[in-house]
Amino acid sequence: MLKLAKYFKWWYYPLIILIVALIYIQIEFDLRLIDKVADIIRSIGIADTTGTPQTDEILSIGLSMILITLVSISTTILASFLASRIGANLSKNLRKQLYLKVDGFSLEEINQFSTSSLITRTSNDIQQVQMVMIILLRMAITAPMMAIRGVLKISGLSNELSIITAIGVIFILTVISVIFVFVTPKFKVMQEQNDELNLVTRENLVGLRVVRAHNAQEIEKDKFENINERITRLNLFVNRGMQLLMPNMALAMNGVSLAIVWLAAVLINQGNLGQNGYDGIAIQTQFTTYSMQILISFMMLTMLFIMIPRGQVSAKRIREVLNTKTKIKDPVNPKTINKEEAIHIKFEDVCFKYPNAEECVIENVNFEANMGQTVAFIGSTGSGKSTIINLIPRFYDVTHGSIKINDIDIRDLKQTDLIDLVGYVPQKGMLFQGDIQSNLRLGNEHATDEELLSALEISQSKEFVMALEDNLNAPVSQGGKNFSGGQRQRLCIARTIVKQPKIYIFDDSFSALDYQTDRKLRRELEKTTKNAIKLIVAQRISTILHADQIVVLENGKIVGKGTHKELLKTNHVYQEMAYSQLSEEELAHE
Ligand SMILES: Nc1ncnc2c1ncn2[C@@H]1O[C@H](COP(=O)(O)OP(=O)(O)OP(=O)(O)O)[C@@H](O)[C@H]1O
């Protein structure tokens, strides 16, 4: 927990000092209240022994007690308010830091933690830290102060009664230590199970249609029930353990009260407590209340030892993310590419191994492309097509070899400069909640409406967008779920065209389009991308027939390179794919 202090803002510290002062005032006033009760008993004693009514004295004590209570309540409220403010601000700050950190993660770091765990860490773990922080600010200051002041107050009053209080403290410490030993290790498991629950729920919700289509509700239900059952059992265990605290606490407090009253009565009878009977009762009243305060403060202290590990588990999980070094970094002395220069990209002997994988999934990949050219990648599933193009925007860094743009290694460019050059259209059309124009302007916020309409035209989306009631302002729901797969793909292509990148990357982005739209779209695209390079991953040969260069992949290796005509003559892997997809007539025609 303390290691999170580096995320504290400067103004927490004066507020913490203020909280300490307020708590000190509160404790002093609370103790004074106890003394006032004793004073009232003594006044009654004077009235009884002298026969002089002490009404005025008792009323004035009562009035001062009301004032003391008001001060105590105000300081308690103010201290709680300040502690909550610090706790809430710390959690806001941590959430922001986590968001920014995760935003800069490469796919490697995201996979290392998993999306569901990152969500739990940003929500539930931060909530735990906030809760523990508030408890810390209140209890960690109150408990020792109250215990010390309580012990100082009772010391010297009566040794016999002090022994009873000490027995009560030892009893509470023992009970809490037992709970501590059994319950605390479960907190880490609880957070891990929260991750798992998040994962199962997310997977089920995201894949709802697939689950229904396969009648797999029972399988998903079993998975959910399994984790739900485990979480419930663990929660029951932890809560039952914690619940043991209250009855034992009541036992200790009532037992100590009873023992003090009994022993005080014996001592008063023997004339060994106070100067007279009333003074003895006053001391007994003070003693009982001080003892309760001491017991409560020890309970608070030991409770802290249970709560802190809970916060520590969450704090550690948060720090793990915050301390993760992003593997993909900006260079110390970045180079720049002149945007006016003709673009050129070159893969030199590129090999790539996924993190934790044994072998490279792509090996010795060499190719280059010049401005205006289209390079297509084709191969069976899992042959490494997407992996190759994912290396260009540096979703991952190459394991060996290099990727150069205009003879500059992309690792020598600032990531923002590199991303400015690249327009990436993913396989799965991904839109964001908002409206069409906000989605299209994602990569170029200053694009004019004319530019948006032109991009819609090229991507063959204009017709269906114009048919919508609000055209460019038509709403887009989360993930673009209110559009068909093909419409989403076309809008994603339009978004990339609006960006006007120098390198277009299409990762199987034409797969949901019908042949005719696919053909029209590529023809229009060709006209407007003369200054750019297009890299296209495709499953359909018809999509890449006219590429300047087709790279044929098999098991991560290049097994053929050339134009459609060249490959059709010389490359048997390509021939097999071509003949399985197109008729002899279509092939002859092309
Ligand atoms: N994140 C990952 N971690 C580990 N291995 C991966 C990861 N992503 C892909 N792979 C592996 O890398 C290989 C190449 O995958 P890739 O997605 O590049 O193939 P692809 O040719 O694009 O396939 P498809 O046409 O099916 O999309 C596959 O064997 C796959 O199992």
Coordinates of C-alpha atoms and ligand atoms in Angstrom, one line a residue:
M1 CA 0.0 0.0 0.0
L2 CA 2.7 2.5 1.0
K3 CA 4.4 2.0 -2.3
L4 CA 1.4 3.7 -3.9
A5 CA 2.4 6.8 -2.0
K6 CA 4.2 8.0 -5.1
Y7 CA 0.8 8.5 -6.7
F8 CA -0.2 10.8 -3.8
K9 CA -0.8 14.4 -4.6
W10 CA 1.0 17.1 -2.6
W11 CA -2.2 18.3 -0.9
Y12 CA -2.9 14.9 0.6
Y13 CA -0.1 15.6 3.2
P14 CA -1.5 18.8 4.8
L15 CA -4.9 17.1 4.8
I16 CA -3.5 14.0 6.6
I17 CA -1.9 16.3 9.2
L18 CA -5.3 18.0 9.6
I19 CA -7.0 14.6 10.0
V20 CA -4.5 13.7 12.7
A21 CA -5.2 16.9 14.6
L22 CA -8.9 16.5 14.3
I23 CA -8.8 12.9 15.5
Y24 CA -6.6 14.0 18.4
I25 CA -9.2 16.7 19.4
Q26 CA -12.0 14.1 19.0
I27 CA -10.2 11.6 21.3
E28 CA -9.4 14.2 23.9
F29 CA -13.0 15.5 24.0
D30 CA -14.4 11.9 24.2
L31 CA -12.2 11.1 27.2
R32 CA -13.2 14.4 28.8
L33 CA -16.8 13.3 28.4
I34 CA -16.0 10.2 30.6
D35 CA -14.5 12.5 33.2
K36 CA -17.6 14.6 33.2
V37 CA -19.8 11.6 34.0
A38 CA -17.5 10.8 36.9
D39 CA -17.8 14.5 38.0
I40 CA -21.6 14.2 38.0
I41 CA -21.4 11.1 40.2
R42 CA -19.0 12.9 42.6
S43 CA -21.4 15.9 42.7
I44 CA -24.3 13.6 43.6
G45 CA -22.0 12.2 46.3
I46 CA -21.4 15.7 47.7
A47 CA -25.1 16.5 47.6
D48 CA -25.8 13.2 49.5
T49 CA -23.1 13.7 52.1
T50 CA -23.5 17.5 52.7
G51 CA -27.2 17.7 52.1
T52 CA -26.6 20.7 49.8
P53 CA -28.2 20.4 46.3
Q54 CA -25.7 20.4 43.5
T55 CA -28.2 21.1 40.7
D56 CA -26.4 24.1 39.3
E57 CA -23.1 22.2 39.3
I58 CA -24.7 19.2 37.6
L59 CA -26.5 21.4 35.0
S60 CA -23.3 23.2 34.1
I61 CA -21.5 19.8 33.8
G62 CA -24.4 18.6 31.6
L63 CA -24.1 21.7 29.4
S64 CA -20.4 21.3 29.0
M65 CA -21.0 17.7 28.0
I66 CA -23.3 18.8 25.2
L67 CA -20.7 21.2 24.0
I68 CA -18.0 18.5 24.2
T69 CA -20.2 16.1 22.2
L70 CA -20.8 18.7 19.5
V71 CA -17.1 19.3 19.1
S72 CA -16.4 15.6 19.0
I73 CA -19.2 15.0 16.4
S74 CA -17.9 17.9 14.2
T75 CA -14.3 16.7 14.3
T76 CA -15.4 13.2 13.5
I77 CA -17.5 14.3 10.5
L78 CA -14.7 16.6 9.2
A79 CA -12.0 13.9 9.6
S80 CA -14.3 11.3 7.8
F81 CA -15.0 13.9 5.0
L82 CA -11.3 14.6 4.5
A83 CA -10.4 10.9 4.6
S84 CA -13.1 10.1 2.0
R85 CA -11.8 13.0 -0.2
I86 CA -8.3 11.7 -0.2
G87 CA -9.5 8.1 -0.8
A88 CA -11.7 9.1 -3.7
N89 CA -9.0 11.3 -5.2
L90 CA -6.4 8.6 -4.9
S91 CA -8.7 6.1 -6.7
K92 CA -9.4 8.7 -9.5
N93 CA -5.7 9.3 -9.9
L94 CA -4.9 5.6 -10.0
R95 CA -7.7 4.9 -12.5
K96 CA -6.2 7.6 -14.7
Q97 CA -2.7 6.3 -14.4
L98 CA -3.8 2.7 -15.1
Y99 CA -5.8 3.9 -18.2
L100 CA -2.9 5.8 -19.6
K101 CA -0.5 2.9 -18.9
V102 CA -2.7 0.3 -20.5
D103 CA -3.3 2.7 -23.4
G104 CA 0.4 2.5 -24.2
F105 CA 0.6 -1.3 -23.9
S106 CA 1.5 -3.4 -26.9
L107 CA -0.5 -6.5 -27.6
E108 CA 2.2 -8.4 -25.7
E109 CA 1.5 -6.7 -22.4
I110 CA -2.3 -6.8 -22.9
N111 CA -2.0 -10.6 -23.4
Q112 CA 0.3 -10.9 -20.4
F113 CA -2.4 -9.6 -18.1
S114 CA -5.5 -10.5 -20.1
T115 CA -8.3 -8.0 -20.8
S116 CA -10.6 -9.3 -18.0
S117 CA -7.8 -8.9 -15.4
L118 CA -7.0 -5.4 -16.6
I119 CA -10.7 -4.5 -16.2
T120 CA -10.8 -6.0 -12.6
R121 CA -7.6 -4.2 -11.7
T122 CA -9.0 -0.9 -13.0
S123 CA -12.4 -1.3 -11.2
N124 CA -12.6 -3.7 -8.2
D125 CA -8.9 -3.5 -7.1
I126 CA -8.9 0.3 -7.1
Q127 CA -12.2 0.2 -5.1
Q128 CA -10.5 -2.0 -2.5
V129 CA -7.5 0.3 -2.3
Q130 CA -9.8 3.3 -1.9
M131 CA -11.8 1.6 0.9
V132 CA -8.6 0.5 2.8
M133 CA -7.1 4.0 2.3
I134 CA -10.1 5.6 4.0
I135 CA -10.1 3.0 6.8
L136 CA -6.3 3.5 7.2
L137 CA -6.7 7.3 7.5
R138 CA -9.4 6.9 10.1
M139 CA -8.5 3.8 12.1
A140 CA -4.7 3.8 11.8
I141 CA -4.6 7.2 13.5
T142 CA -7.5 6.8 15.9
A143 CA -6.7 3.4 17.3
P144 CA -3.1 3.9 18.6
M145 CA -4.0 7.4 19.9
M146 CA -7.1 6.2 21.7
A147 CA -5.2 3.1 23.1
I148 CA -2.3 5.2 24.4
R149 CA -4.6 7.9 25.9
G150 CA -6.9 5.2 27.4
V151 CA -3.9 3.3 29.0
L152 CA -2.5 6.6 30.4
K153 CA -5.9 7.5 31.9
I154 CA -6.4 4.2 33.7
S155 CA -2.8 3.7 34.8
G156 CA -2.6 4.5 38.5
L157 CA -6.4 4.4 39.0
S158 CA -6.5 0.7 40.1
N159 CA -4.0 -2.1 39.4
E160 CA -6.7 -4.8 40.0
L161 CA -9.0 -3.4 37.4
S162 CA -6.2 -2.9 35.0
I163 CA -5.5 -6.6 35.0
I164 CA -9.1 -7.3 33.9
T165 CA -8.6 -4.9 31.0
A166 CA -5.3 -6.5 30.0
I167 CA -7.0 -10.0 30.0
G168 CA -9.7 -8.5 27.7
V169 CA -7.1 -7.1 25.3
I170 CA -5.2 -10.5 25.2
F171 CA -8.5 -12.3 24.4
I172 CA -9.3 -10.0 21.5
L173 CA -5.7 -10.2 20.1
T174 CA -5.9 -14.0 20.2
V175 CA -9.3 -14.1 18.4
I176 CA -8.2 -11.7 15.7
S177 CA -4.8 -13.4 15.2
V178 CA -6.7 -16.7 14.5
I179 CA -8.9 -15.0 12.0
F180 CA -5.9 -13.3 10.5
V181 CA -4.0 -16.6 9.9
F182 CA -7.0 -18.3 8.2
V183 CA -8.7 -15.4 6.3
T184 CA -5.9 -13.2 5.0
P185 CA -4.4 -15.6 2.5
K186 CA -7.8 -15.9 0.9
F187 CA -7.9 -12.2 -0.3
K188 CA -5.4 -12.9 -3.1
V189 CA -7.5 -15.9 -4.3
M190 CA -10.6 -13.7 -4.1
Q191 CA -9.2 -11.2 -6.5
E192 CA -8.0 -13.9 -8.9
Q193 CA -11.5 -15.4 -8.8
N194 CA -12.9 -12.0 -9.6
D195 CA -10.7 -12.0 -12.7
E196 CA -12.0 -15.4 -13.7
L197 CA -15.7 -14.4 -13.1
N198 CA -15.1 -11.3 -15.3
L199 CA -13.6 -13.5 -18.0
V200 CA -16.4 -16.0 -18.1
T201 CA -19.1 -13.4 -18.0
R202 CA -17.4 -11.3 -20.7
E203 CA -16.8 -14.3 -23.0
N204 CA -20.4 -15.4 -22.6
L205 CA -21.8 -11.9 -23.3
V206 CA -19.5 -11.2 -26.3
G207 CA -20.2 -14.7 -27.8
L208 CA -23.9 -14.7 -26.9
R209 CA -25.0 -15.4 -30.5
V210 CA -22.5 -18.2 -31.0
V211 CA -23.5 -19.8 -27.7
R212 CA -27.2 -19.7 -28.7
A213 CA -26.5 -20.9 -32.2
H214 CA -24.7 -24.0 -30.8
N215 CA -27.2 -24.5 -28.0
A216 CA -24.2 -24.3 -25.7
Q217 CA -26.0 -22.4 -23.0
E218 CA -25.6 -25.4 -20.7
I219 CA -21.8 -25.5 -21.2
E220 CA -21.5 -21.8 -20.5
K221 CA -23.9 -22.1 -17.6
D222 CA -21.7 -24.8 -16.1
K223 CA -18.6 -22.7 -16.5
F224 CA -20.4 -19.7 -14.9
E225 CA -21.8 -21.8 -12.1
N226 CA -18.5 -23.4 -11.4
I227 CA -16.7 -20.0 -10.8
N228 CA -19.8 -18.5 -9.1
E229 CA -20.0 -21.5 -6.7
R230 CA -16.2 -21.1 -5.9
I231 CA -16.5 -17.4 -5.3
T232 CA -19.6 -17.9 -3.1
R233 CA -17.8 -20.6 -1.1
L234 CA -14.8 -18.4 -0.6
N235 CA -16.8 -15.3 0.3
L236 CA -18.8 -17.4 2.8
F237 CA -15.6 -18.6 4.4
V238 CA -14.1 -15.1 4.6
N239 CA -17.3 -13.5 5.9
R240 CA -18.0 -16.3 8.4
G241 CA -14.4 -15.8 9.6
M242 CA -15.0 -12.0 9.9
Q243 CA -18.3 -12.5 11.6
L244 CA -16.7 -14.5 14.4
L245 CA -15.2 -11.2 15.4
M246 CA -18.4 -9.4 16.5
P247 CA -19.7 -12.0 19.0
N248 CA -16.2 -12.4 20.5
M249 CA -15.8 -8.7 20.7
A250 CA -19.2 -8.5 22.5
L251 CA -18.1 -11.3 24.8
A252 CA -14.9 -9.5 25.7
M253 CA -16.5 -6.1 26.2
N254 CA -19.4 -7.3 28.3
G255 CA -17.2 -9.8 30.2
V256 CA -14.7 -7.0 31.0
S257 CA -17.5 -4.6 32.0
L258 CA -19.1 -7.2 34.2
A259 CA -15.8 -8.1 35.8
I260 CA -14.9 -4.5 36.4
V261 CA -18.3 -3.8 38.0
W262 CA -18.0 -6.9 40.2
L263 CA -14.4 -6.3 41.3
A264 CA -15.0 -2.6 41.8
A265 CA -18.0 -3.4 44.1
V266 CA -15.8 -5.7 46.1
L267 CA -13.0 -3.1 46.3
I268 CA -15.5 -0.3 47.3
N269 CA -16.9 -2.6 50.0
Q270 CA -13.4 -3.1 51.3
G271 CA -12.7 0.7 51.1
N272 CA -9.9 0.1 48.6
L273 CA -11.3 2.1 45.7
G274 CA -11.6 5.9 45.9
Q275 CA -11.9 8.2 48.9
N276 CA -15.5 7.2 49.5
G277 CA -18.3 5.1 48.0
Y278 CA -19.3 7.7 45.4
D279 CA -15.7 8.4 44.4
G280 CA -15.3 4.6 44.0
I281 CA -18.4 4.4 41.7
A282 CA -17.0 7.4 39.7
I283 CA -13.7 5.6 39.3
Q284 CA -15.5 2.4 38.3
T285 CA -17.6 4.3 35.7
Q286 CA -14.4 5.9 34.3
F287 CA -12.6 2.6 34.3
T288 CA -15.4 0.7 32.5
T289 CA -15.6 3.3 29.7
Y290 CA -11.8 3.7 29.4
S291 CA -11.5 -0.1 29.2
M292 CA -14.1 -0.2 26.4
Q293 CA -12.1 2.5 24.5
I294 CA -8.9 0.5 24.9
L295 CA -10.6 -2.7 23.8
I296 CA -12.1 -1.0 20.8
S297 CA -8.8 0.6 19.8
F298 CA -7.1 -2.8 20.0
M299 CA -9.9 -4.3 17.9
M300 CA -9.4 -1.5 15.4
L301 CA -5.7 -2.0 15.3
T302 CA -6.0 -5.7 14.7
M303 CA -8.8 -5.2 12.2
L304 CA -6.3 -3.0 10.3
F305 CA -4.0 -6.0 10.1
I306 CA -6.7 -7.9 8.4
M307 CA -7.9 -5.1 6.1
I308 CA -4.4 -3.9 5.1
P309 CA -3.4 -7.3 3.5
R310 CA -6.6 -7.1 1.5
G311 CA -5.7 -3.6 0.2
Q312 CA -2.1 -4.8 -0.3
V313 CA -3.2 -7.6 -2.6
S314 CA -5.1 -5.1 -4.7
A315 CA -2.3 -2.5 -4.5
K316 CA 0.2 -5.1 -5.7
R317 CA -2.0 -6.0 -8.6
I318 CA -2.3 -2.3 -9.5
R319 CA 1.4 -1.7 -9.2
E320 CA 2.1 -4.8 -11.4
V321 CA 0.4 -3.0 -14.2
L322 CA 1.8 0.5 -13.5
N323 CA 5.4 -0.9 -13.2
T324 CA 5.2 -3.0 -16.3
K325 CA 7.8 -1.7 -18.8
T326 CA 6.3 -1.4 -22.2
K327 CA 8.4 -3.4 -24.6
I328 CA 7.6 -1.1 -27.5
K329 CA 9.3 2.2 -26.8
D330 CA 10.1 5.4 -28.6
P331 CA 13.8 5.7 -29.5
V332 CA 16.0 8.2 -27.6
N333 CA 16.9 10.0 -30.7
P334 CA 14.0 9.5 -33.1
K335 CA 14.4 10.0 -36.8
T336 CA 11.8 11.6 -39.0
I337 CA 10.4 10.9 -42.4
N338 CA 9.8 13.7 -44.8
K339 CA 6.1 13.3 -45.6
E340 CA 6.6 14.9 -49.0
E341 CA 9.0 12.1 -50.0
A342 CA 7.8 9.1 -52.0
I343 CA 7.1 6.3 -49.7
H344 CA 8.9 3.0 -49.7
I345 CA 8.7 0.0 -47.4
K346 CA 11.2 -2.9 -47.1
F347 CA 11.1 -6.1 -45.0
E348 CA 14.6 -7.4 -44.5
D349 CA 15.0 -10.9 -43.3
V350 CA 12.2 -10.5 -40.8
C351 CA 11.5 -13.3 -38.3
F352 CA 9.0 -13.1 -35.5
K353 CA 8.2 -15.2 -32.5
Y354 CA 5.2 -14.6 -30.3
P355 CA 6.0 -14.0 -26.6
N356 CA 6.3 -17.3 -24.8
A357 CA 6.2 -19.3 -28.1
E358 CA 8.9 -21.7 -28.8
E359 CA 9.3 -21.1 -32.5
C360 CA 9.1 -18.2 -35.0
V361 CA 5.8 -18.0 -36.8
I362 CA 7.3 -16.1 -39.7
E363 CA 10.8 -16.6 -40.9
N364 CA 13.1 -14.7 -43.2
V365 CA 10.5 -12.6 -44.8
N366 CA 11.9 -10.3 -47.5
F367 CA 9.9 -8.0 -49.8
E368 CA 9.6 -4.3 -50.7
A369 CA 7.0 -2.0 -52.1
N370 CA 7.1 1.4 -53.7
M371 CA 4.7 4.3 -53.7
G372 CA 1.5 3.5 -55.6
Q373 CA 2.1 -0.3 -55.5
T374 CA -0.2 -2.9 -54.0
V375 CA 1.3 -5.9 -52.3
A376 CA -1.0 -8.8 -51.4
F377 CA -0.4 -11.7 -49.0
I378 CA -2.1 -15.0 -49.5
G379 CA -1.8 -18.3 -47.9
S380 CA -3.6 -20.9 -45.9
T381 CA -5.0 -20.0 -42.5
G382 CA -2.4 -19.7 -39.9
S383 CA 0.4 -19.1 -42.5
G384 CA 1.3 -15.8 -40.9
K385 CA -0.3 -13.2 -43.1
S386 CA -1.8 -11.1 -40.3
T387 CA 1.3 -11.5 -38.2
I388 CA 3.4 -9.9 -41.0
I389 CA 1.3 -6.8 -41.4
N390 CA 0.8 -6.4 -37.6
L391 CA 4.5 -5.8 -37.4
I392 CA 4.3 -2.6 -39.4
P393 CA 2.3 -0.5 -36.9
R394 CA 4.5 -2.1 -34.2
F395 CA 1.7 -4.1 -32.5
Y396 CA 4.7 -6.3 -31.9
D397 CA 8.4 -5.8 -32.7
V398 CA 10.3 -8.1 -35.0
T399 CA 12.4 -10.8 -33.3
H400 CA 15.0 -10.6 -36.0
G401 CA 15.7 -8.5 -39.1
S402 CA 14.1 -5.1 -39.7
I403 CA 11.3 -3.3 -41.3
K404 CA 12.3 0.0 -43.0
I405 CA 10.3 2.9 -44.3
N406 CA 12.3 5.1 -46.6
D407 CA 15.4 3.3 -45.3
I408 CA 14.7 4.1 -41.7
D409 CA 14.1 1.3 -39.3
I410 CA 10.6 1.7 -37.9
R411 CA 12.0 1.3 -34.4
D412 CA 13.9 4.5 -34.9
L413 CA 10.7 6.5 -35.5
K414 CA 8.4 8.0 -32.9
Q415 CA 5.4 5.7 -32.5
T416 CA 3.0 8.6 -33.2
D417 CA 5.0 9.5 -36.4
L418 CA 4.8 5.9 -37.5
I419 CA 1.1 5.6 -36.8
D420 CA 0.5 8.8 -38.7
L421 CA 1.9 7.1 -41.8
V422 CA -0.1 3.9 -41.4
G423 CA -3.8 3.3 -42.0
Y424 CA -4.9 0.0 -40.6
V425 CA -8.2 -1.7 -41.4
P426 CA -8.7 -4.7 -39.1
Q427 CA -10.3 -8.0 -40.1
K428 CA -13.2 -7.4 -37.7
G429 CA -14.9 -4.0 -38.5
M430 CA -14.6 -2.1 -35.2
L431 CA -16.7 1.0 -34.8
F432 CA -17.1 3.1 -31.6
Q433 CA -20.2 4.4 -30.0
G434 CA -21.1 7.8 -31.3
D435 CA -22.2 8.7 -34.8
I436 CA -20.8 8.1 -38.3
Q437 CA -18.9 11.3 -38.6
S438 CA -17.2 10.9 -35.2
N439 CA -16.1 7.5 -36.3
L440 CA -14.8 8.7 -39.6
R441 CA -12.9 11.5 -38.0
L442 CA -11.1 9.2 -35.6
G443 CA -7.8 9.5 -37.5
N444 CA -8.2 13.0 -38.9
E445 CA -10.3 15.2 -36.7
H446 CA -10.0 18.2 -39.1
A447 CA -11.5 16.4 -42.1
T448 CA -14.2 18.3 -43.8
D449 CA -17.7 16.9 -44.6
E450 CA -16.7 16.8 -48.3
E451 CA -13.7 14.6 -47.4
L452 CA -16.0 12.3 -45.3
L453 CA -18.5 12.0 -48.2
S454 CA -15.7 11.3 -50.7
A455 CA -14.3 8.5 -48.4
L456 CA -17.8 7.1 -48.1
E457 CA -18.1 7.2 -51.9
I458 CA -14.8 5.3 -52.4
S459 CA -15.6 2.8 -49.8
Q460 CA -19.0 2.1 -51.3
S461 CA -20.8 3.3 -48.1
K462 CA -22.3 6.5 -49.3
E463 CA -25.5 4.9 -50.5
F464 CA -26.5 3.2 -47.2
V465 CA -25.3 6.2 -45.1
M466 CA -27.4 8.6 -47.1
A467 CA -30.4 6.3 -46.7
L468 CA -30.1 6.8 -43.0
E469 CA -32.3 9.5 -41.4
D470 CA -29.4 11.5 -40.0
N471 CA -26.8 10.7 -42.7
L472 CA -23.3 11.6 -41.3
N473 CA -24.9 12.1 -37.8
A474 CA -26.6 8.8 -37.8
P475 CA -26.0 7.0 -34.4
V476 CA -23.5 4.2 -34.1
S477 CA -24.1 1.8 -31.2
Q478 CA -21.3 0.1 -29.2
G479 CA -19.0 -1.8 -31.5
G480 CA -21.1 -0.7 -34.5
K481 CA -23.7 -3.4 -33.7
N482 CA -26.4 -1.5 -35.6
F483 CA -24.6 -2.1 -38.9
S484 CA -24.1 -5.3 -40.9
G485 CA -20.6 -6.9 -41.0
G486 CA -20.1 -5.6 -44.6
Q487 CA -21.3 -2.1 -43.7
R488 CA -19.0 -2.0 -40.7
Q489 CA -16.0 -3.1 -42.9
R490 CA -16.8 -0.4 -45.5
L491 CA -17.1 2.3 -42.8
C492 CA -13.7 1.1 -41.3
I493 CA -12.2 1.4 -44.8
A494 CA -13.8 4.9 -45.2
R495 CA -12.3 5.9 -41.8
T496 CA -8.9 4.9 -43.0
I497 CA -9.3 6.8 -46.3
V498 CA -10.2 9.9 -44.3
K499 CA -6.9 9.6 -42.6
Q500 CA -5.1 9.7 -45.9
P501 CA -2.2 7.5 -44.8
K502 CA 1.0 6.7 -46.8
I503 CA 0.7 2.9 -46.1
Y504 CA -2.7 1.2 -46.2
I505 CA -3.0 -2.1 -44.4
F506 CA -6.0 -4.2 -45.1
D507 CA -6.1 -7.3 -42.9
D508 CA -8.7 -9.4 -44.8
S509 CA -10.9 -6.3 -44.7
F510 CA -12.8 -7.1 -47.9
S511 CA -14.0 -10.5 -46.7
A512 CA -17.5 -9.5 -45.8
L513 CA -18.1 -7.7 -49.1
D514 CA -19.8 -9.3 -52.0
Y515 CA -17.7 -9.7 -55.2
Q516 CA -19.2 -6.8 -57.0
T517 CA -18.8 -4.3 -54.1
D518 CA -15.3 -5.6 -53.5
R519 CA -14.3 -5.0 -57.1
K520 CA -15.9 -1.5 -57.2
L521 CA -14.3 -0.5 -53.9
R522 CA -10.8 -1.6 -55.0
R523 CA -11.1 0.2 -58.3
E524 CA -12.1 3.5 -56.6
L525 CA -9.4 3.0 -54.0
E526 CA -6.8 2.6 -56.7
K527 CA -7.6 6.0 -58.1
T528 CA -7.2 7.9 -54.8
T529 CA -4.2 6.0 -53.4
K530 CA -1.6 6.7 -56.1
N531 CA 0.7 8.2 -53.5
A532 CA 0.4 5.4 -51.0
I533 CA 1.4 1.7 -50.7
K534 CA -1.4 -0.8 -50.1
L535 CA -0.7 -4.0 -48.3
I536 CA -3.6 -6.4 -48.5
V537 CA -4.2 -9.7 -46.7
A538 CA -6.8 -11.7 -48.5
Q539 CA -8.3 -15.2 -48.6
R540 CA -10.0 -14.6 -52.0
I541 CA -7.8 -14.6 -55.0
S542 CA -10.2 -12.4 -56.8
T543 CA -9.4 -9.6 -54.4
I544 CA -5.7 -9.6 -55.2
L545 CA -5.6 -10.5 -58.9
H546 CA -4.3 -7.1 -59.9
A547 CA -1.8 -6.6 -57.2
D548 CA 1.7 -5.5 -58.3
Q549 CA 3.2 -8.2 -56.2
I550 CA 1.6 -11.2 -54.5
V551 CA 3.4 -12.9 -51.6
V552 CA 2.5 -16.5 -51.2
L553 CA 3.0 -17.8 -47.6
E554 CA 3.1 -21.3 -46.2
N555 CA 3.9 -22.0 -42.5
G556 CA 5.4 -18.5 -42.1
K557 CA 7.7 -18.7 -45.0
I558 CA 7.5 -17.0 -48.4
V559 CA 7.1 -19.8 -51.0
G560 CA 6.3 -17.5 -54.0
K561 CA 6.4 -13.9 -55.1
G562 CA 5.2 -12.3 -58.3
T563 CA 2.2 -11.1 -60.2
H564 CA -0.9 -13.3 -60.6
K565 CA 0.1 -14.3 -64.1
E566 CA 3.7 -15.2 -63.0
L567 CA 2.6 -17.2 -60.0
L568 CA -0.1 -19.0 -61.9
K569 CA 2.6 -20.3 -64.3
T570 CA 5.3 -21.1 -61.7
N571 CA 4.0 -21.6 -58.2
H572 CA 2.1 -24.7 -57.4
V573 CA 0.8 -23.5 -54.0
Y574 CA -0.7 -20.5 -55.7
Q575 CA -2.0 -22.6 -58.6
E576 CA -3.8 -24.9 -56.1
M577 CA -5.5 -21.9 -54.4
A578 CA -6.3 -20.3 -57.7
Y579 CA -7.9 -23.4 -59.3
S580 CA -9.8 -24.2 -56.1
Q581 CA -11.4 -20.7 -56.1
L582 CA -11.8 -19.6 -59.7
S583 CA -13.0 -21.4 -62.8
E584 CA -10.6 -21.9 -65.8
E585 CA -12.7 -19.4 -67.6
E586 CA -12.3 -16.8 -64.9
L587 CA -8.6 -17.3 -64.7
A588 CA -8.2 -17.1 -68.5
H589 CA -10.2 -13.9 -68.5
E590 CA -8.1 -12.1 -65.8
Ligands
LIG1 N1 -1.2 -13.8 -30.1 C1 -0.7 -14.9 -30.5 N2 0.1 -15.7 -29.7 C2 0.6 -16.8 -30.1 N3 0.5 -17.3 -31.3 C3 -0.2 -16.6 -32.2 C4 -0.9 -15.4 -31.9 N4 -1.5 -14.9 -32.9 C5 -1.3 -15.8 -33.9 N5 -0.5 -16.8 -33.5 C6 0.0 -18.0 -34.3 O1 0.7 -17.4 -35.4 C7 0.4 -18.2 -36.6 C8 0.1 -17.2 -37.7 O2 -1.1 -16.6 -37.4 P1 -1.7 -15.4 -38.3 O3 -2.9 -14.9 -37.6 O4 -0.7 -14.5 -38.7 O5 -2.2 -16.3 -39.6 P2 -3.0 -15.8 -40.8 O6 -2.3 -16.4 -42.0 O7 -3.3 -14.4 -40.8 O8 -4.3 -16.7 -40.6 P3 -5.8 -16.4 -41.0 O9 -5.9 -16.4 -42.5 O10 -6.6 -17.5 -40.4 O11 -6.2 -15.0 -40.4 C9 -0.6 -19.1 -36.2 O12 0.0 -20.4 -36.1 C10 -1.2 -18.7 -34.9 O13 -1.5 -19.8 -34.1

